[in-house]
Amino acid sequence: MMRDGSVLVLLGPPGAGKGTQGERLASDLGIPKIATGDVLRAAAGAGTPLGLEAKAYMDRGDLVPDEVILGIMRETLAAPDARKGAILDGVVRTVPQAEGLEKILRDLKRDLAAVLFFELNDAEAIRRAAGRTVCADCQTPYTGLAAGTRCPKCGGTLVRRRDDEPEAVRNRLREYQAKTAPVVAWYVEHRYPVLRIDAVGPVDEVAARVRRALSI
Ligand code: AMP
């Protein structure tokens, strides 16, 4: 299913495991994972103009404007390390972003191999966000490791994401229903392969469902 240079899009509500599963897929397939959330958090941490603009949206759990996201997509997909392909984690969150990505891929002569749609109910999304920490340096997400712990992967410090607090999570779920859920319908309508993955269950089980869906 994956040709050289083609990309996979990961869709699903906050907490569905896109980051965790995307990380595994990236290492299984030997291609990078691109997450606009990670790019924006790194920019906010570094205090760049892009980061400062994005931070206010992110802290509230609002979506960052489409033009900002499309700029990041074009830049990261054209970069040399993404030439072999890429896993796009949380990168397409609105219909205009799906349309913009289609154009970028056409310009770069690349294709979209499949859309992985991780399905999770709201109660579980809120529960997962409440137990989540993330490495301030490498952005790896963890459940069951407290803030302040060292990241097992890179030694950075684990922190809580401000947008994992309940009020912001509820807002992210509202944003998801209003703006991202229609993206799935858009991909189906435009005849892209949409693979539905039940995201409830242990990480290894969900990973096995992903491999089965992709036949890898
Ligand atoms: P994530 O790490 O994927 O949960 O993203 C964290 C936050 O970054 C989101 O709640 C948005 O504020 C922002 N963000 C990341 N990716 C996008 C996107 N594709 N479109 C709009 N906002 C985004």
PDB file of C-alpha atoms and ligand atoms in Angstrom:
ATOM      1  CA  MET A   1       0.000   0.000   0.000  1.00  0.00           C
ATOM      2  CA  MET A   2       2.927   2.376   0.726  1.00  0.00           C
ATOM      3  CA  ARG A   3       4.837   3.514  -2.357  1.00  0.00           C
ATOM      4  CA  ASP A   4       8.088   5.412  -1.984  1.00  0.00           C
ATOM      5  CA  GLY A   5       7.385   9.039  -1.138  1.00  0.00           C
ATOM      6  CA  SER A   6       3.738   8.536  -0.268  1.00  0.00           C
ATOM      7  CA  VAL A   7       2.190   9.778   2.960  1.00  0.00           C
ATOM      8  CA  LEU A   8      -0.220   8.414   5.542  1.00  0.00           C
ATOM      9  CA  VAL A   9      -2.671  10.731   7.286  1.00  0.00           C
ATOM     10  CA  LEU A  10      -3.642   9.955  10.896  1.00  0.00           C
ATOM     11  CA  LEU A  11      -7.023  11.345  11.947  1.00  0.00           C
ATOM     12  CA  GLY A  12      -8.931  11.056  15.188  1.00  0.00           C
ATOM     13  CA  PRO A  13      -9.950  12.934  18.331  1.00  0.00           C
ATOM     14  CA  PRO A  14      -7.441  14.140  20.934  1.00  0.00           C
ATOM     15  CA  GLY A  15      -6.166  11.215  22.976  1.00  0.00           C
ATOM     16  CA  ALA A  16      -6.892   8.616  20.287  1.00  0.00           C
ATOM     17  CA  GLY A  17      -3.219   7.572  20.224  1.00  0.00           C
ATOM     18  CA  LYS A  18      -2.213   9.175  16.933  1.00  0.00           C
ATOM     19  CA  GLY A  19       1.133  10.257  18.408  1.00  0.00           C
ATOM     20  CA  THR A  20       1.924   6.882  19.957  1.00  0.00           C
ATOM     21  CA  GLN A  21       0.816   4.790  16.985  1.00  0.00           C
ATOM     22  CA  GLY A  22       2.384   7.258  14.555  1.00  0.00           C
ATOM     23  CA  GLU A  23       5.706   6.885  16.341  1.00  0.00           C
ATOM     24  CA  ARG A  24       5.572   3.084  15.950  1.00  0.00           C
ATOM     25  CA  LEU A  25       4.555   3.264  12.321  1.00  0.00           C
ATOM     26  CA  ALA A  26       7.361   5.708  11.601  1.00  0.00           C
ATOM     27  CA  SER A  27       9.909   3.281  12.993  1.00  0.00           C
ATOM     28  CA  ASP A  28       8.274   0.225  11.320  1.00  0.00           C
ATOM     29  CA  LEU A  29       8.204   1.931   7.923  1.00  0.00           C
ATOM     30  CA  GLY A  30      11.460   3.886   8.316  1.00  0.00           C
ATOM     31  CA  ILE A  31       9.903   7.242   7.465  1.00  0.00           C
ATOM     32  CA  PRO A  32       9.502  10.351   9.650  1.00  0.00           C
ATOM     33  CA  LYS A  33       6.403  11.277  11.610  1.00  0.00           C
ATOM     34  CA  ILE A  34       5.342  14.876  11.164  1.00  0.00           C
ATOM     35  CA  ALA A  35       3.046  16.363  13.812  1.00  0.00           C
ATOM     36  CA  THR A  36       1.994  19.992  13.476  1.00  0.00           C
ATOM     37  CA  GLY A  37       1.263  20.008  17.222  1.00  0.00           C
ATOM     38  CA  ASP A  38       4.925  19.123  17.929  1.00  0.00           C
ATOM     39  CA  VAL A  39       6.202  21.721  15.442  1.00  0.00           C
ATOM     40  CA  LEU A  40       3.983  24.389  17.040  1.00  0.00           C
ATOM     41  CA  ARG A  41       4.906  23.456  20.631  1.00  0.00           C
ATOM     42  CA  ALA A  42       8.610  23.564  19.737  1.00  0.00           C
ATOM     43  CA  ALA A  43       8.132  26.980  18.077  1.00  0.00           C
ATOM     44  CA  ALA A  44       6.194  28.248  21.121  1.00  0.00           C
ATOM     45  CA  GLY A  45       8.949  26.979  23.435  1.00  0.00           C
ATOM     46  CA  ALA A  46      11.584  28.735  21.328  1.00  0.00           C
ATOM     47  CA  GLY A  47       9.508  31.943  21.328  1.00  0.00           C
ATOM     48  CA  THR A  48       9.546  32.399  17.530  1.00  0.00           C
ATOM     49  CA  PRO A  49       6.879  34.682  15.981  1.00  0.00           C
ATOM     50  CA  LEU A  50       5.078  31.596  14.615  1.00  0.00           C
ATOM     51  CA  GLY A  51       5.199  29.954  18.033  1.00  0.00           C
ATOM     52  CA  LEU A  52       3.928  32.999  19.876  1.00  0.00           C
ATOM     53  CA  GLU A  53       1.025  33.388  17.441  1.00  0.00           C
ATOM     54  CA  ALA A  54       0.108  29.707  17.781  1.00  0.00           C
ATOM     55  CA  LYS A  55       0.469  29.456  21.559  1.00  0.00           C
ATOM     56  CA  ALA A  56      -2.662  31.433  22.412  1.00  0.00           C
ATOM     57  CA  TYR A  57      -4.800  29.168  20.219  1.00  0.00           C
ATOM     58  CA  MET A  58      -3.173  26.009  21.533  1.00  0.00           C
ATOM     59  CA  ASP A  59      -3.507  26.855  25.218  1.00  0.00           C
ATOM     60  CA  ARG A  60      -7.255  27.304  24.776  1.00  0.00           C
ATOM     61  CA  GLY A  61      -7.572  24.136  22.711  1.00  0.00           C
ATOM     62  CA  ASP A  62      -8.604  26.136  19.629  1.00  0.00           C
ATOM     63  CA  LEU A  63      -7.349  25.221  16.182  1.00  0.00           C
ATOM     64  CA  VAL A  64      -4.505  27.276  14.719  1.00  0.00           C
ATOM     65  CA  PRO A  65      -5.458  29.070  11.438  1.00  0.00           C
ATOM     66  CA  ASP A  66      -5.306  26.958   8.269  1.00  0.00           C
ATOM     67  CA  GLU A  67      -2.724  29.192   6.511  1.00  0.00           C
ATOM     68  CA  VAL A  68      -0.236  28.647   9.348  1.00  0.00           C
ATOM     69  CA  ILE A  69      -0.718  24.878   9.179  1.00  0.00           C
ATOM     70  CA  LEU A  70      -0.494  24.736   5.386  1.00  0.00           C
ATOM     71  CA  GLY A  71       2.788  26.676   5.509  1.00  0.00           C
ATOM     72  CA  ILE A  72       4.235  24.132   7.948  1.00  0.00           C
ATOM     73  CA  MET A  73       2.958  21.211   5.833  1.00  0.00           C
ATOM     74  CA  ARG A  74       4.522  22.497   2.635  1.00  0.00           C
ATOM     75  CA  GLU A  75       7.859  23.136   4.326  1.00  0.00           C
ATOM     76  CA  THR A  76       8.097  19.829   6.205  1.00  0.00           C
ATOM     77  CA  LEU A  77       6.925  17.675   3.278  1.00  0.00           C
ATOM     78  CA  ALA A  78       9.455  19.273   0.932  1.00  0.00           C
ATOM     79  CA  ALA A  79      12.325  18.673   3.404  1.00  0.00           C
ATOM     80  CA  PRO A  80      14.862  15.994   2.398  1.00  0.00           C
ATOM     81  CA  ASP A  81      14.089  13.583   5.253  1.00  0.00           C
ATOM     82  CA  ALA A  82      10.421  13.403   4.190  1.00  0.00           C
ATOM     83  CA  ARG A  83      11.300  12.464   0.610  1.00  0.00           C
ATOM     84  CA  LYS A  84      10.876   8.746   1.326  1.00  0.00           C
ATOM     85  CA  GLY A  85       7.410   9.357   2.747  1.00  0.00           C
ATOM     86  CA  ALA A  86       5.857  10.618   5.969  1.00  0.00           C
ATOM     87  CA  ILE A  87       3.296   9.872   8.634  1.00  0.00           C
ATOM     88  CA  LEU A  88       1.139  12.956   9.192  1.00  0.00           C
ATOM     89  CA  ASP A  89      -0.076  12.972  12.793  1.00  0.00           C
ATOM     90  CA  GLY A  90      -2.859  15.452  13.518  1.00  0.00           C
ATOM     91  CA  VAL A  91      -1.827  17.527  10.519  1.00  0.00           C
ATOM     92  CA  VAL A  92      -5.180  17.553   8.719  1.00  0.00           C
ATOM     93  CA  ARG A  93      -7.885  18.918  10.981  1.00  0.00           C
ATOM     94  CA  THR A  94     -10.186  20.889   8.696  1.00  0.00           C
ATOM     95  CA  VAL A  95     -11.581  20.440   5.184  1.00  0.00           C
ATOM     96  CA  PRO A  96      -9.546  23.414   3.851  1.00  0.00           C
ATOM     97  CA  GLN A  97      -6.419  21.692   5.240  1.00  0.00           C
ATOM     98  CA  ALA A  98      -7.365  18.443   3.427  1.00  0.00           C
ATOM     99  CA  GLU A  99      -7.797  20.429   0.203  1.00  0.00           C
ATOM    100  CA  GLY A 100      -4.523  22.285   0.823  1.00  0.00           C
ATOM    101  CA  LEU A 101      -2.634  19.048   1.472  1.00  0.00           C
ATOM    102  CA  GLU A 102      -4.026  17.557  -1.745  1.00  0.00           C
ATOM    103  CA  LYS A 103      -2.600  20.519  -3.668  1.00  0.00           C
ATOM    104  CA  ILE A 104       0.771  20.389  -1.886  1.00  0.00           C
ATOM    105  CA  LEU A 105       1.115  16.658  -2.640  1.00  0.00           C
ATOM    106  CA  ARG A 106       0.163  17.267  -6.270  1.00  0.00           C
ATOM    107  CA  ASP A 107       2.815  20.034  -6.521  1.00  0.00           C
ATOM    108  CA  LEU A 108       5.445  17.761  -4.957  1.00  0.00           C
ATOM    109  CA  LYS A 109       4.329  14.797  -7.140  1.00  0.00           C
ATOM    110  CA  ARG A 110       3.595  12.680  -4.108  1.00  0.00           C
ATOM    111  CA  ASP A 111       0.513  10.720  -3.155  1.00  0.00           C
ATOM    112  CA  LEU A 112      -1.614   9.962  -0.133  1.00  0.00           C
ATOM    113  CA  ALA A 113      -1.512   6.200   0.490  1.00  0.00           C
ATOM    114  CA  ALA A 114      -4.271   6.028   3.112  1.00  0.00           C
ATOM    115  CA  VAL A 115      -6.093   7.803   5.904  1.00  0.00           C
ATOM    116  CA  LEU A 116      -6.037   6.010   9.253  1.00  0.00           C
ATOM    117  CA  PHE A 117      -9.074   7.077  11.255  1.00  0.00           C
ATOM    118  CA  PHE A 118      -8.692   6.320  14.981  1.00  0.00           C
ATOM    119  CA  GLU A 119     -12.107   6.080  16.650  1.00  0.00           C
ATOM    120  CA  LEU A 120     -12.494   6.891  20.346  1.00  0.00           C
ATOM    121  CA  ASN A 121     -15.416   8.041  22.514  1.00  0.00           C
ATOM    122  CA  ASP A 122     -15.335  11.378  24.388  1.00  0.00           C
ATOM    123  CA  ALA A 123     -15.263   9.880  27.899  1.00  0.00           C
ATOM    124  CA  GLU A 124     -12.149   7.861  27.050  1.00  0.00           C
ATOM    125  CA  ALA A 125     -10.522  10.888  25.352  1.00  0.00           C
ATOM    126  CA  ILE A 126     -11.000  12.975  28.539  1.00  0.00           C
ATOM    127  CA  ARG A 127      -9.743  10.128  30.734  1.00  0.00           C
ATOM    128  CA  ARG A 128      -6.591   9.667  28.628  1.00  0.00           C
ATOM    129  CA  ALA A 129      -5.784  13.396  28.561  1.00  0.00           C
ATOM    130  CA  ALA A 130      -6.088  13.518  32.365  1.00  0.00           C
ATOM    131  CA  GLY A 131      -3.387  10.848  32.716  1.00  0.00           C
ATOM    132  CA  ARG A 132      -1.042  12.084  30.009  1.00  0.00           C
ATOM    133  CA  THR A 133       2.390  13.673  30.281  1.00  0.00           C
ATOM    134  CA  VAL A 134       4.691  14.568  27.406  1.00  0.00           C
ATOM    135  CA  CYS A 135       8.460  15.027  27.136  1.00  0.00           C
ATOM    136  CA  ALA A 136       9.299  18.734  26.962  1.00  0.00           C
ATOM    137  CA  ASP A 137      12.226  17.891  24.648  1.00  0.00           C
ATOM    138  CA  CYS A 138      11.282  15.019  22.298  1.00  0.00           C
ATOM    139  CA  GLN A 139       7.471  15.370  22.678  1.00  0.00           C
ATOM    140  CA  THR A 140       6.905  11.642  23.262  1.00  0.00           C
ATOM    141  CA  PRO A 141       3.573  11.178  25.064  1.00  0.00           C
ATOM    142  CA  TYR A 142       3.269   8.926  28.162  1.00  0.00           C
ATOM    143  CA  THR A 143       0.474   7.645  30.344  1.00  0.00           C
ATOM    144  CA  GLY A 144       1.202   6.602  33.925  1.00  0.00           C
ATOM    145  CA  LEU A 145       4.431   8.643  34.275  1.00  0.00           C
ATOM    146  CA  ALA A 146       4.094  11.737  36.482  1.00  0.00           C
ATOM    147  CA  ALA A 147       5.170  15.252  35.507  1.00  0.00           C
ATOM    148  CA  GLY A 148       8.774  15.864  36.584  1.00  0.00           C
ATOM    149  CA  THR A 149       9.882  12.306  35.707  1.00  0.00           C
ATOM    150  CA  ARG A 150      12.768  11.904  33.213  1.00  0.00           C
ATOM    151  CA  CYS A 151      11.796  10.848  29.704  1.00  0.00           C
ATOM    152  CA  PRO A 152      12.792   7.160  29.262  1.00  0.00           C
ATOM    153  CA  LYS A 153      13.645   7.890  25.644  1.00  0.00           C
ATOM    154  CA  CYS A 154      15.756  11.065  25.712  1.00  0.00           C
ATOM    155  CA  GLY A 155      16.195  12.057  29.370  1.00  0.00           C
ATOM    156  CA  GLY A 156      14.144  15.258  29.011  1.00  0.00           C
ATOM    157  CA  THR A 157      11.611  16.316  31.627  1.00  0.00           C
ATOM    158  CA  LEU A 158       8.012  15.124  31.410  1.00  0.00           C
ATOM    159  CA  VAL A 159       5.448  17.896  31.682  1.00  0.00           C
ATOM    160  CA  ARG A 160       1.652  18.182  31.537  1.00  0.00           C
ATOM    161  CA  ARG A 161       0.271  19.805  28.407  1.00  0.00           C
ATOM    162  CA  ARG A 162      -1.780  22.862  29.323  1.00  0.00           C
ATOM    163  CA  ASP A 163      -4.367  21.817  26.734  1.00  0.00           C
ATOM    164  CA  ASP A 164      -4.799  18.441  28.477  1.00  0.00           C
ATOM    165  CA  GLU A 165      -6.629  20.169  31.352  1.00  0.00           C
ATOM    166  CA  PRO A 166     -10.351  19.236  31.300  1.00  0.00           C
ATOM    167  CA  GLU A 167     -11.723  22.555  30.047  1.00  0.00           C
ATOM    168  CA  ALA A 168      -9.291  22.706  27.112  1.00  0.00           C
ATOM    169  CA  VAL A 169      -9.908  19.029  26.307  1.00  0.00           C
ATOM    170  CA  ARG A 170     -13.662  19.640  26.141  1.00  0.00           C
ATOM    171  CA  ASN A 171     -12.978  22.549  23.790  1.00  0.00           C
ATOM    172  CA  ARG A 172     -10.665  20.393  21.645  1.00  0.00           C
ATOM    173  CA  LEU A 173     -13.420  17.761  21.411  1.00  0.00           C
ATOM    174  CA  ARG A 174     -15.897  20.465  20.322  1.00  0.00           C
ATOM    175  CA  GLU A 175     -13.404  21.695  17.705  1.00  0.00           C
ATOM    176  CA  TYR A 176     -12.888  18.094  16.612  1.00  0.00           C
ATOM    177  CA  GLN A 177     -16.627  17.439  16.142  1.00  0.00           C
ATOM    178  CA  ALA A 178     -17.222  20.720  14.330  1.00  0.00           C
ATOM    179  CA  LYS A 179     -14.167  20.853  12.075  1.00  0.00           C
ATOM    180  CA  THR A 180     -12.247  17.548  11.964  1.00  0.00           C
ATOM    181  CA  ALA A 181     -15.028  14.938  11.866  1.00  0.00           C
ATOM    182  CA  PRO A 182     -16.164  16.347   8.459  1.00  0.00           C
ATOM    183  CA  VAL A 183     -12.639  15.678   7.110  1.00  0.00           C
ATOM    184  CA  VAL A 184     -13.287  11.913   7.277  1.00  0.00           C
ATOM    185  CA  ALA A 185     -16.411  12.352   5.132  1.00  0.00           C
ATOM    186  CA  TRP A 186     -14.389  14.534   2.725  1.00  0.00           C
ATOM    187  CA  TYR A 187     -11.769  11.797   2.251  1.00  0.00           C
ATOM    188  CA  VAL A 188     -14.453   9.141   1.723  1.00  0.00           C
ATOM    189  CA  GLU A 189     -16.223  11.385  -0.791  1.00  0.00           C
ATOM    190  CA  HIS A 190     -12.964  12.018  -2.660  1.00  0.00           C
ATOM    191  CA  ARG A 191     -12.302   8.264  -2.832  1.00  0.00           C
ATOM    192  CA  TYR A 192      -9.198   8.105  -0.673  1.00  0.00           C
ATOM    193  CA  PRO A 193      -8.768   4.811   1.216  1.00  0.00           C
ATOM    194  CA  VAL A 194     -10.031   5.473   4.745  1.00  0.00           C
ATOM    195  CA  LEU A 195      -9.089   2.726   7.228  1.00  0.00           C
ATOM    196  CA  ARG A 196     -11.098   2.782  10.445  1.00  0.00           C
ATOM    197  CA  ILE A 197      -9.195   1.723  13.557  1.00  0.00           C
ATOM    198  CA  ASP A 198     -10.862   1.031  16.907  1.00  0.00           C
ATOM    199  CA  ALA A 199      -8.586   3.071  19.207  1.00  0.00           C
ATOM    200  CA  VAL A 200      -9.947   1.626  22.467  1.00  0.00           C
ATOM    201  CA  GLY A 201      -7.622  -0.905  24.097  1.00  0.00           C
ATOM    202  CA  PRO A 202      -3.958  -1.403  24.967  1.00  0.00           C
ATOM    203  CA  VAL A 203      -1.315   0.251  22.761  1.00  0.00           C
ATOM    204  CA  ASP A 204      -0.023  -3.095  21.412  1.00  0.00           C
ATOM    205  CA  GLU A 205      -3.499  -4.254  20.422  1.00  0.00           C
ATOM    206  CA  VAL A 206      -4.259  -1.011  18.597  1.00  0.00           C
ATOM    207  CA  ALA A 207      -0.832  -1.250  16.895  1.00  0.00           C
ATOM    208  CA  ALA A 208      -1.726  -4.762  15.690  1.00  0.00           C
ATOM    209  CA  ARG A 209      -5.018  -3.428  14.259  1.00  0.00           C
ATOM    210  CA  VAL A 210      -3.060  -0.723  12.430  1.00  0.00           C
ATOM    211  CA  ARG A 211      -0.626  -3.256  10.921  1.00  0.00           C
ATOM    212  CA  ARG A 212      -3.514  -5.477   9.842  1.00  0.00           C
ATOM    213  CA  ALA A 213      -5.339  -2.542   8.259  1.00  0.00           C
ATOM    214  CA  LEU A 214      -2.202  -1.582   6.312  1.00  0.00           C
ATOM    215  CA  SER A 215      -1.192  -5.204   5.588  1.00  0.00           C
ATOM    216  CA  ILE A 216       2.323  -4.649   6.951  1.00  0.00           C
TER     217      ILE A 216
HETATM  218  P1  AMP B   1      -1.813  17.973  19.086  1.00  0.00           P
HETATM  219  O1  AMP B   1      -0.464  17.891  19.664  1.00  0.00           O
HETATM  220  O2  AMP B   1      -1.913  17.267  17.761  1.00  0.00           O
HETATM  221  O3  AMP B   1      -2.898  17.556  20.023  1.00  0.00           O
HETATM  222  O4  AMP B   1      -2.064  19.519  18.750  1.00  0.00           O
HETATM  223  C1  AMP B   1      -2.077  20.467  19.791  1.00  0.00           C
HETATM  224  C2  AMP B   1      -2.702  21.779  19.338  1.00  0.00           C
HETATM  225  O5  AMP B   1      -1.946  22.326  18.244  1.00  0.00           O
HETATM  226  C3  AMP B   1      -4.114  21.680  18.797  1.00  0.00           C
HETATM  227  O6  AMP B   1      -5.086  21.666  19.829  1.00  0.00           O
HETATM  228  C4  AMP B   1      -4.176  22.953  17.947  1.00  0.00           C
HETATM  229  O7  AMP B   1      -4.297  24.112  18.759  1.00  0.00           O
HETATM  230  C5  AMP B   1      -2.801  22.985  17.326  1.00  0.00           C
HETATM  231  N1  AMP B   1      -2.748  22.230  16.052  1.00  0.00           N
HETATM  232  C6  AMP B   1      -1.956  21.160  15.776  1.00  0.00           C
HETATM  233  N2  AMP B   1      -2.171  20.695  14.536  1.00  0.00           N
HETATM  234  C7  AMP B   1      -3.130  21.499  14.005  1.00  0.00           C
HETATM  235  C8  AMP B   1      -3.812  21.553  12.746  1.00  0.00           C
HETATM  236  N3  AMP B   1      -3.545  20.686  11.767  1.00  0.00           N
HETATM  237  N4  AMP B   1      -4.742  22.517  12.567  1.00  0.00           N
HETATM  238  C9  AMP B   1      -5.021  23.413  13.526  1.00  0.00           C
HETATM  239  N5  AMP B   1      -4.444  23.413  14.732  1.00  0.00           N
HETATM  240  C10 AMP B   1      -3.502  22.479  14.967  1.00  0.00           C
END
